[in-house]
Amino acid sequence: MAQLPDAPERQEVTALAEAARTDPRAWPDVRDPGSVEEIREALGRRCRIPYMPHAAAIEVRDLGWAG
């Protein structure tokens, strides 16, 4: 997050992460075949967040930014 440009970009990433946390199964499952870890990927206008859903949280695995 610290490497992102200023406020609008950070707000987009934060909003996408919150949307994924609120409804983690709404985003596509992108795990490799045979993997036991559930990996999903939330896609925004200029960012993507691969994550693992947990009880009331998500574990962000990476953060991709196009911009």
Backbone atoms as SQL, in Angstrom:
CREATE TABLE atoms (id INTEGER PRIMARY KEY, chain TEXT, resi INTEGER, resn TEXT, atom TEXT, x REAL, y REAL, z REAL);
INSERT INTO atoms VALUES
  (1, 'A', 1, 'MET', 'N', 0.823, -1.188, 0.000),
  (2, 'A', 1, 'MET', 'CA', 0.000, 0.000, 0.000),
  (3, 'A', 1, 'MET', 'C', 0.870, 1.255, 0.000),
  (4, 'A', 2, 'ALA', 'N', 1.977, 1.200, 0.694),
  (5, 'A', 2, 'ALA', 'CA', 2.828, 2.381, 0.783),
  (6, 'A', 2, 'ALA', 'C', 3.394, 2.785, -0.575),
  (7, 'A', 3, 'GLN', 'N', 3.477, 1.855, -1.503),
  (8, 'A', 3, 'GLN', 'CA', 4.037, 2.149, -2.815),
  (9, 'A', 3, 'GLN', 'C', 2.998, 2.693, -3.792),
  (10, 'A', 4, 'LEU', 'N', 1.745, 2.689, -3.402),
  (11, 'A', 4, 'LEU', 'CA', 0.700, 3.233, -4.273),
  (12, 'A', 4, 'LEU', 'C', 0.760, 4.749, -4.294),
  (13, 'A', 5, 'PRO', 'N', 0.303, 5.334, -5.405),
  (14, 'A', 5, 'PRO', 'CA', 0.178, 6.791, -5.425),
  (15, 'A', 5, 'PRO', 'C', -0.804, 7.258, -4.342),
  (16, 'A', 6, 'ASP', 'N', -1.080, 8.535, -4.318),
  (17, 'A', 6, 'ASP', 'CA', -1.864, 9.143, -3.238),
  (18, 'A', 6, 'ASP', 'C', -3.304, 8.657, -3.124),
  (19, 'A', 7, 'ALA', 'N', -4.091, 9.402, -2.398),
  (20, 'A', 7, 'ALA', 'CA', -5.423, 9.058, -1.898),
  (21, 'A', 7, 'ALA', 'C', -6.362, 8.329, -2.859),
  (22, 'A', 8, 'PRO', 'N', -6.633, 8.805, -4.077),
  (23, 'A', 8, 'PRO', 'CA', -7.643, 8.101, -4.892),
  (24, 'A', 8, 'PRO', 'C', -7.290, 6.633, -5.132),
  (25, 'A', 9, 'GLU', 'N', -6.010, 6.354, -5.381),
  (26, 'A', 9, 'GLU', 'CA', -5.578, 4.992, -5.641),
  (27, 'A', 9, 'GLU', 'C', -5.707, 4.129, -4.386),
  (28, 'A', 10, 'ARG', 'N', -5.281, 4.637, -3.272),
  (29, 'A', 10, 'ARG', 'CA', -5.399, 3.889, -2.012),
  (30, 'A', 10, 'ARG', 'C', -6.859, 3.656, -1.647),
  (31, 'A', 11, 'GLN', 'N', -7.716, 4.631, -1.924),
  (32, 'A', 11, 'GLN', 'CA', -9.143, 4.471, -1.642),
  (33, 'A', 11, 'GLN', 'C', -9.744, 3.365, -2.508),
  (34, 'A', 12, 'GLU', 'N', -9.330, 3.283, -3.772),
  (35, 'A', 12, 'GLU', 'CA', -9.837, 2.229, -4.653),
  (36, 'A', 12, 'GLU', 'C', -9.439, 0.846, -4.132),
  (37, 'A', 13, 'VAL', 'N', -8.191, 0.683, -3.740),
  (38, 'A', 13, 'VAL', 'CA', -7.715, -0.601, -3.212),
  (39, 'A', 13, 'VAL', 'C', -8.426, -0.938, -1.910),
  (40, 'A', 14, 'THR', 'N', -8.559, 0.031, -1.017),
  (41, 'A', 14, 'THR', 'CA', -9.233, -0.198, 0.259),
  (42, 'A', 14, 'THR', 'C', -10.699, -0.571, 0.050),
  (43, 'A', 15, 'ALA', 'N', -11.376, 0.103, -0.863),
  (44, 'A', 15, 'ALA', 'CA', -12.780, -0.208, -1.140),
  (45, 'A', 15, 'ALA', 'C', -12.926, -1.605, -1.738),
  (46, 'A', 16, 'LEU', 'N', -12.019, -1.987, -2.622),
  (47, 'A', 16, 'LEU', 'CA', -12.072, -3.322, -3.216),
  (48, 'A', 16, 'LEU', 'C', -11.810, -4.395, -2.164),
  (49, 'A', 17, 'ALA', 'N', -10.841, -4.167, -1.290),
  (50, 'A', 17, 'ALA', 'CA', -10.560, -5.124, -0.214),
  (51, 'A', 17, 'ALA', 'C', -11.756, -5.261, 0.721),
  (52, 'A', 18, 'GLU', 'N', -12.424, -4.173, 1.024),
  (53, 'A', 18, 'GLU', 'CA', -13.607, -4.222, 1.894),
  (54, 'A', 18, 'GLU', 'C', -14.751, -4.956, 1.200),
  (55, 'A', 19, 'ALA', 'N', -14.923, -4.748, -0.087),
  (56, 'A', 19, 'ALA', 'CA', -15.964, -5.479, -0.829),
  (57, 'A', 19, 'ALA', 'C', -15.680, -6.976, -0.826),
  (58, 'A', 20, 'ALA', 'N', -14.419, -7.343, -0.979),
  (59, 'A', 20, 'ALA', 'CA', -14.041, -8.763, -0.940),
  (60, 'A', 20, 'ALA', 'C', -14.248, -9.341, 0.453),
  (61, 'A', 21, 'ARG', 'N', -13.931, -8.580, 1.483),
  (62, 'A', 21, 'ARG', 'CA', -14.120, -9.053, 2.853),
  (63, 'A', 21, 'ARG', 'C', -15.598, -9.231, 3.169),
  (64, 'A', 22, 'THR', 'N', -16.420, -8.309, 2.696),
  (65, 'A', 22, 'THR', 'CA', -17.848, -8.342, 2.979),
  (66, 'A', 22, 'THR', 'C', -18.536, -9.533, 2.304),
  (67, 'A', 23, 'ASP', 'N', -18.146, -9.839, 1.068),
  (68, 'A', 23, 'ASP', 'CA', -18.750, -10.950, 0.324),
  (69, 'A', 23, 'ASP', 'C', -17.646, -11.713, -0.411),
  (70, 'A', 24, 'PRO', 'N', -16.830, -12.472, 0.323),
  (71, 'A', 24, 'PRO', 'CA', -15.640, -13.078, -0.277),
  (72, 'A', 24, 'PRO', 'C', -15.920, -14.098, -1.377),
  (73, 'A', 25, 'ARG', 'N', -17.069, -14.715, -1.367),
  (74, 'A', 25, 'ARG', 'CA', -17.353, -15.747, -2.362),
  (75, 'A', 25, 'ARG', 'C', -17.968, -15.160, -3.648),
  (76, 'A', 26, 'ALA', 'N', -18.141, -13.859, -3.700),
  (77, 'A', 26, 'ALA', 'CA', -18.682, -13.220, -4.899),
  (78, 'A', 26, 'ALA', 'C', -17.642, -13.124, -6.018),
  (79, 'A', 27, 'TRP', 'N', -16.382, -13.281, -5.682),
  (80, 'A', 27, 'TRP', 'CA', -15.308, -13.142, -6.657),
  (81, 'A', 27, 'TRP', 'C', -14.865, -14.525, -7.131),
  (82, 'A', 28, 'PRO', 'N', -14.304, -14.631, -8.336),
  (83, 'A', 28, 'PRO', 'CA', -13.963, -15.946, -8.892),
  (84, 'A', 28, 'PRO', 'C', -12.843, -16.663, -8.132),
  (85, 'A', 29, 'ASP', 'N', -12.966, -17.977, -8.103),
  (86, 'A', 29, 'ASP', 'CA', -11.948, -18.854, -7.523),
  (87, 'A', 29, 'ASP', 'C', -10.873, -19.050, -8.586),
  (88, 'A', 30, 'VAL', 'N', -9.634, -18.708, -8.278),
  (89, 'A', 30, 'VAL', 'CA', -8.554, -18.777, -9.263),
  (90, 'A', 30, 'VAL', 'C', -7.435, -19.725, -8.828),
  (91, 'A', 31, 'ARG', 'N', -7.749, -20.630, -7.893),
  (92, 'A', 31, 'ARG', 'CA', -6.701, -21.547, -7.424),
  (93, 'A', 31, 'ARG', 'C', -6.255, -22.481, -8.538),
  (94, 'A', 32, 'ASP', 'N', -5.035, -22.954, -8.385),
  (95, 'A', 32, 'ASP', 'CA', -4.492, -23.929, -9.326),
  (96, 'A', 32, 'ASP', 'C', -5.200, -25.262, -9.130),
  (97, 'A', 33, 'PRO', 'N', -5.337, -26.058, -10.180),
  (98, 'A', 33, 'PRO', 'CA', -5.955, -27.372, -10.033),
  (99, 'A', 33, 'PRO', 'C', -5.198, -28.215, -8.995),
  (100, 'A', 34, 'GLY', 'N', -5.934, -28.846, -8.109),
  (101, 'A', 34, 'GLY', 'CA', -5.330, -29.674, -7.074),
  (102, 'A', 34, 'GLY', 'C', -4.943, -28.932, -5.809),
  (103, 'A', 35, 'SER', 'N', -5.036, -27.605, -5.818),
  (104, 'A', 35, 'SER', 'CA', -4.669, -26.814, -4.639),
  (105, 'A', 35, 'SER', 'C', -5.742, -26.942, -3.563),
  (106, 'A', 36, 'VAL', 'N', -5.313, -27.023, -2.315),
  (107, 'A', 36, 'VAL', 'CA', -6.277, -27.088, -1.212),
  (108, 'A', 36, 'VAL', 'C', -6.604, -25.704, -0.674),
  (109, 'A', 37, 'GLU', 'N', -5.799, -24.708, -1.013),
  (110, 'A', 37, 'GLU', 'CA', -6.068, -23.338, -0.580),
  (111, 'A', 37, 'GLU', 'C', -7.103, -22.702, -1.504),
  (112, 'A', 38, 'GLU', 'N', -8.088, -22.050, -0.912),
  (113, 'A', 38, 'GLU', 'CA', -9.078, -21.340, -1.703),
  (114, 'A', 38, 'GLU', 'C', -8.542, -19.938, -1.989),
  (115, 'A', 39, 'ILE', 'N', -8.206, -19.690, -3.227),
  (116, 'A', 39, 'ILE', 'CA', -7.682, -18.385, -3.635),
  (117, 'A', 39, 'ILE', 'C', -8.709, -17.748, -4.557),
  (118, 'A', 40, 'ARG', 'N', -9.132, -16.561, -4.224),
  (119, 'A', 40, 'ARG', 'CA', -10.074, -15.802, -5.049),
  (120, 'A', 40, 'ARG', 'C', -9.410, -14.507, -5.460),
  (121, 'A', 41, 'GLU', 'N', -9.965, -13.856, -6.471),
  (122, 'A', 41, 'GLU', 'CA', -9.355, -12.621, -6.965),
  (123, 'A', 41, 'GLU', 'C', -10.422, -11.565, -7.201),
  (124, 'A', 42, 'ALA', 'N', -10.303, -10.475, -6.476),
  (125, 'A', 42, 'ALA', 'CA', -11.189, -9.329, -6.644),
  (126, 'A', 42, 'ALA', 'C', -10.558, -8.399, -7.676),
  (127, 'A', 43, 'LEU', 'N', -11.381, -7.931, -8.603),
  (128, 'A', 43, 'LEU', 'CA', -10.886, -7.071, -9.677),
  (129, 'A', 43, 'LEU', 'C', -11.570, -5.721, -9.627),
  (130, 'A', 44, 'GLY', 'N', -10.755, -4.677, -9.615),
  (131, 'A', 44, 'GLY', 'CA', -11.256, -3.313, -9.658),
  (132, 'A', 44, 'GLY', 'C', -10.941, -2.687, -11.003),
  (133, 'A', 45, 'ARG', 'N', -11.172, -1.394, -11.118),
  (134, 'A', 45, 'ARG', 'CA', -10.871, -0.692, -12.372),
  (135, 'A', 45, 'ARG', 'C', -9.390, -0.745, -12.705),
  (136, 'A', 46, 'ARG', 'N', -8.560, -0.489, -11.699),
  (137, 'A', 46, 'ARG', 'CA', -7.120, -0.441, -11.936),
  (138, 'A', 46, 'ARG', 'C', -6.328, -1.336, -10.989),
  (139, 'A', 47, 'CYS', 'N', -7.010, -2.211, -10.251),
  (140, 'A', 47, 'CYS', 'CA', -6.277, -3.059, -9.320),
  (141, 'A', 47, 'CYS', 'C', -6.895, -4.453, -9.251),
  (142, 'A', 48, 'ARG', 'N', -6.104, -5.368, -8.725),
  (143, 'A', 48, 'ARG', 'CA', -6.573, -6.730, -8.474),
  (144, 'A', 48, 'ARG', 'C', -6.003, -7.177, -7.133),
  (145, 'A', 49, 'ILE', 'N', -6.790, -7.967, -6.423),
  (146, 'A', 49, 'ILE', 'CA', -6.370, -8.443, -5.109),
  (147, 'A', 49, 'ILE', 'C', -6.636, -9.941, -5.015),
  (148, 'A', 50, 'PRO', 'N', -5.603, -10.783, -5.157),
  (149, 'A', 50, 'PRO', 'CA', -5.771, -12.197, -4.871),
  (150, 'A', 50, 'PRO', 'C', -5.808, -12.375, -3.346),
  (151, 'A', 51, 'TYR', 'N', -6.754, -13.170, -2.850),
  (152, 'A', 51, 'TYR', 'CA', -6.908, -13.316, -1.404),
  (153, 'A', 51, 'TYR', 'C', -7.453, -14.686, -1.042),
  (154, 'A', 52, 'MET', 'N', -7.309, -15.022, 0.231),
  (155, 'A', 52, 'MET', 'CA', -7.900, -16.240, 0.792),
  (156, 'A', 52, 'MET', 'C', -8.989, -15.815, 1.766),
  (157, 'A', 53, 'PRO', 'N', -10.210, -16.323, 1.606),
  (158, 'A', 53, 'PRO', 'CA', -11.265, -15.992, 2.569),
  (159, 'A', 53, 'PRO', 'C', -11.081, -16.761, 3.869),
  (160, 'A', 54, 'HIS', 'N', -11.363, -16.105, 4.975),
  (161, 'A', 54, 'HIS', 'CA', -11.359, -16.712, 6.302),
  (162, 'A', 54, 'HIS', 'C', -12.686, -16.339, 6.967),
  (163, 'A', 55, 'ALA', 'N', -12.892, -16.725, 8.199),
  (164, 'A', 55, 'ALA', 'CA', -14.168, -16.544, 8.898),
  (165, 'A', 55, 'ALA', 'C', -14.771, -15.151, 8.700),
  (166, 'A', 56, 'ALA', 'N', -14.151, -14.117, 9.207),
  (167, 'A', 56, 'ALA', 'CA', -14.698, -12.759, 9.090),
  (168, 'A', 56, 'ALA', 'C', -13.668, -11.816, 8.493),
  (169, 'A', 57, 'ALA', 'N', -12.720, -12.389, 7.750),
  (170, 'A', 57, 'ALA', 'CA', -11.635, -11.583, 7.217),
  (171, 'A', 57, 'ALA', 'C', -11.150, -12.206, 5.909),
  (172, 'A', 58, 'ILE', 'N', -10.258, -11.518, 5.243),
  (173, 'A', 58, 'ILE', 'CA', -9.580, -12.082, 4.082),
  (174, 'A', 58, 'ILE', 'C', -8.083, -11.915, 4.293),
  (175, 'A', 59, 'GLU', 'N', -7.323, -12.844, 3.763),
  (176, 'A', 59, 'GLU', 'CA', -5.861, -12.739, 3.776),
  (177, 'A', 59, 'GLU', 'C', -5.424, -12.321, 2.384),
  (178, 'A', 60, 'VAL', 'N', -4.945, -11.107, 2.250),
  (179, 'A', 60, 'VAL', 'CA', -4.505, -10.587, 0.955),
  (180, 'A', 60, 'VAL', 'C', -3.173, -11.231, 0.622),
  (181, 'A', 61, 'ARG', 'N', -3.122, -11.866, -0.538),
  (182, 'A', 61, 'ARG', 'CA', -1.912, -12.574, -0.963),
  (183, 'A', 61, 'ARG', 'C', -0.998, -11.704, -1.818),
  (184, 'A', 62, 'ASP', 'N', -1.577, -10.723, -2.475),
  (185, 'A', 62, 'ASP', 'CA', -0.811, -9.875, -3.391),
  (186, 'A', 62, 'ASP', 'C', -1.668, -8.652, -3.689),
  (187, 'A', 63, 'LEU', 'N', -1.087, -7.692, -4.344),
  (188, 'A', 63, 'LEU', 'CA', -1.821, -6.504, -4.761),
  (189, 'A', 63, 'LEU', 'C', -1.257, -6.091, -6.111),
  (190, 'A', 64, 'GLY', 'N', -2.104, -6.067, -7.118),
  (191, 'A', 64, 'GLY', 'CA', -1.663, -5.650, -8.438),
  (192, 'A', 64, 'GLY', 'C', -2.268, -4.299, -8.777),
  (193, 'A', 65, 'TRP', 'N', -1.462, -3.426, -9.363),
  (194, 'A', 65, 'TRP', 'CA', -1.924, -2.092, -9.698),
  (195, 'A', 65, 'TRP', 'C', -1.515, -1.753, -11.115),
  (196, 'A', 66, 'ALA', 'N', -2.447, -1.291, -11.920),
  (197, 'A', 66, 'ALA', 'CA', -2.175, -0.846, -13.272),
  (198, 'A', 66, 'ALA', 'C', -2.389, 0.666, -13.325),
  (199, 'A', 67, 'GLY', 'N', -1.333, 1.380, -13.296),
  (200, 'A', 67, 'GLY', 'CA', -1.512, 2.823, -13.336),
  (201, 'A', 67, 'GLY', 'C', -0.315, 3.596, -12.970);
